[in-house]
Amino acid sequence: MTVFDDLVGQDQAVAVLSRAAAAAGEVVAGGRGAGMTHAWLFTGPPGAGREQAARAFAAALMCPDGGCGHCDHCHQVLIGSHPDLESVRPEGLSYSVKQTRELILRAAGAPTQGRWRVILFEDADRATESAANALLKAIEEPPPRTVWLLCAPAPDDLMITIRSRCRQVTLTTPGTEAVARMLASRDGVPWETATFAARAAQGHISRARALALDAAARQRREAVLGIPRSLTGVGECVSAAERLVKTAEEEAAAATAALNESETAELRKIYGEGSTGKGLNRGLVRGGAGALKELEDRQKSRATRIKRDSLDAALLELVSFYRDVLAMQFGASVELANDDLRFDLDQLAKKSSPEETLRRIDAIMQCRERLAANVNPQIAVEAMMLALRG
């Protein structure tokens, strides 16, 4: 077993990363290490495992055996506790230049255990333009033992000057059978359930695992895919939009409530709330008002991001539904992501034309663009629902 075993259906990427890890070991030993470079860009569709691949590679860089999967180095990297690994994931809608400069300072330190200092930057495409420029300078002139691992959906999501300085690792969408085997062998999921989850998730591994193991995730999917048949009138369109937006808001609140509370309590404690001594409590809390406001802004941005991600996942479920309808209308011999809803798909395919189906898909994609442009979610989703009704 190695750290790369969990990369489902990524044989080509694993081969590249394994060779690079071996070359990194040669560099540590004083050799040339051809094939190893200081900056990597992991790209691929959602759910393909970009961050997982980057973390596995980080473990292989730290491990004396190139990623054995069972030593302390591998274990610490995989759980995120290795002292030479700096793992960054933007919590809000973007990653600021201030945060990037702080990250660059931390990246400049020498490795504490004599191998590599690894910076794993998830969702690097969320860096602002000024943050990307600061990141470019750090990648151009890195310390000798610092390695940058950037993750983004596609190369075009990053500046061309950053892309040109990174070695790219392109991940692909794993097949249904490969994902189903993974669920069955590693999570003990019955084969029928594993196949359903893998097919419905369309290669998105974490989504497949959620559908296979979480009844609530399956219920949310059923609610979303029940929308097309519920749009019988304008009132129903408005109600469906309201339910979809409300569900996203509830998921964001549930995901952030406990974390927000603990972060706020910790910050108040740092600035002296509850301390004793004349004038001490008031002065320190007042001095921390700016920090508290900054924290609240970050928390709001994080909640907005989670809400948008939840809505986007629902919209992609709808796209998969209409894609299946279109496949049936054209008689295409392709796997249907929503084969369990074949009756609904068949009914809609008979009642509408391929042109109407394409217009519905366009309406969903336009809604995604509007949400990304910060249009009011209720308005954007309502407009989409009315377009889906046709």
Phi, psi and omega in degrees: 000136176232174181291345182270357185295334182277358179276091187290126175067025183239046186301319183294316179296320179299320180298317179296314183290324179296317179295321180293322178296321177295320178295324178297323176296324177295321179297316179299325181279359178101007180269187182283318179066049178300132182106351177256137178223168189269352182218132182229146177236117179260119180234160179160166182293161178305135178087355181287341177102037181301307182294323179296318178294318179296319180292321177298320179294320177301318178297320180294327177292322182282330188282132177298338181256017175074026178100052183295331178093353183229357179277172181297321180300310180299314182298315182295321178293315184295330178263357174086021183247007182290132183295339181261008178250125175249107183256126185234131174222114180304124181275330182264201182285338182210171179240119191278165178294326177298313179296322181294318180295322177295321179295319181297322178297318179292328181289340184286347181290152178283151177297140184277340183246020167082005181247274185224152169255113187248130176249111180259108185252096177286152178049048180297342178291349179275357177293136177293170181299316179292325177294320178296322178295319177295321179295322180301316181297322180291323180287327180294323184229069182279156170300157187299331182245026177254133179237129178260130175241106182258142179236135179203154180300319182214153179303324182293348179285349178245158178301146182298329180292329175285315180302320184291344181258005181243148170272128188266138174239113184260120178264152181244165177287120180292151181287162181302315183296321180295317179293319180297318178299320179297316180296320182290318185278322186263333182247359178067027181280134176305146188301320181297316178293320180297319180294316178301312183295318180295319180292316181293326182279349177054044176088358178279105192296312181294325177294319179297318179297320179296316180294327182284327189250344187241112180297326180296323178295321178293323178293321178296320178298314180300321179295319180292315183284352174274353182298312184306320182280350181268352186274070183267348180199174181297318180299320179294326178296315180295319180295318179297319178296318181296318179296318182295315180292319181296319178299318179296319179295320179294320178295320179295318180295318180294325183284336187248343188303305183295319180295316178301316182297315182292321178296316181294318180296319180295319180293318178297323179294318179300321182269014166094010179295129183091356179286157178256164181118140184298122176075354185289310184299310184298313184296317183289322178294320178296321178294335180266008181299320179295319178295322179294319179295319178297320178296317180298321178296318179295321180293321177295319179296320179295317179297320179296319179296315181297320178297315179296319180297321179294316178297318182296321178298320178295319179295322178292329174298318179294321177300317180297325179296309182288333174297320178294321177300315180298319179298320179291323179295326180267355181068029182286138180269069179238159178291132179270125180296329184244048182299335179291348178247034186302325180297312179298318180299316182295319180298314181290324179298324180283329185274349184227170180258162176302325179297319178295320179296318178297321178295325178292318177297318178299322180296320179294315180295324177294322176298319177300317179296320180294319178296320178294333179271011174073027172289147179307123185303318182299316180294315182297316183288323177299315179300321178295316181300318180295323178292324179294324178295327169091000000 
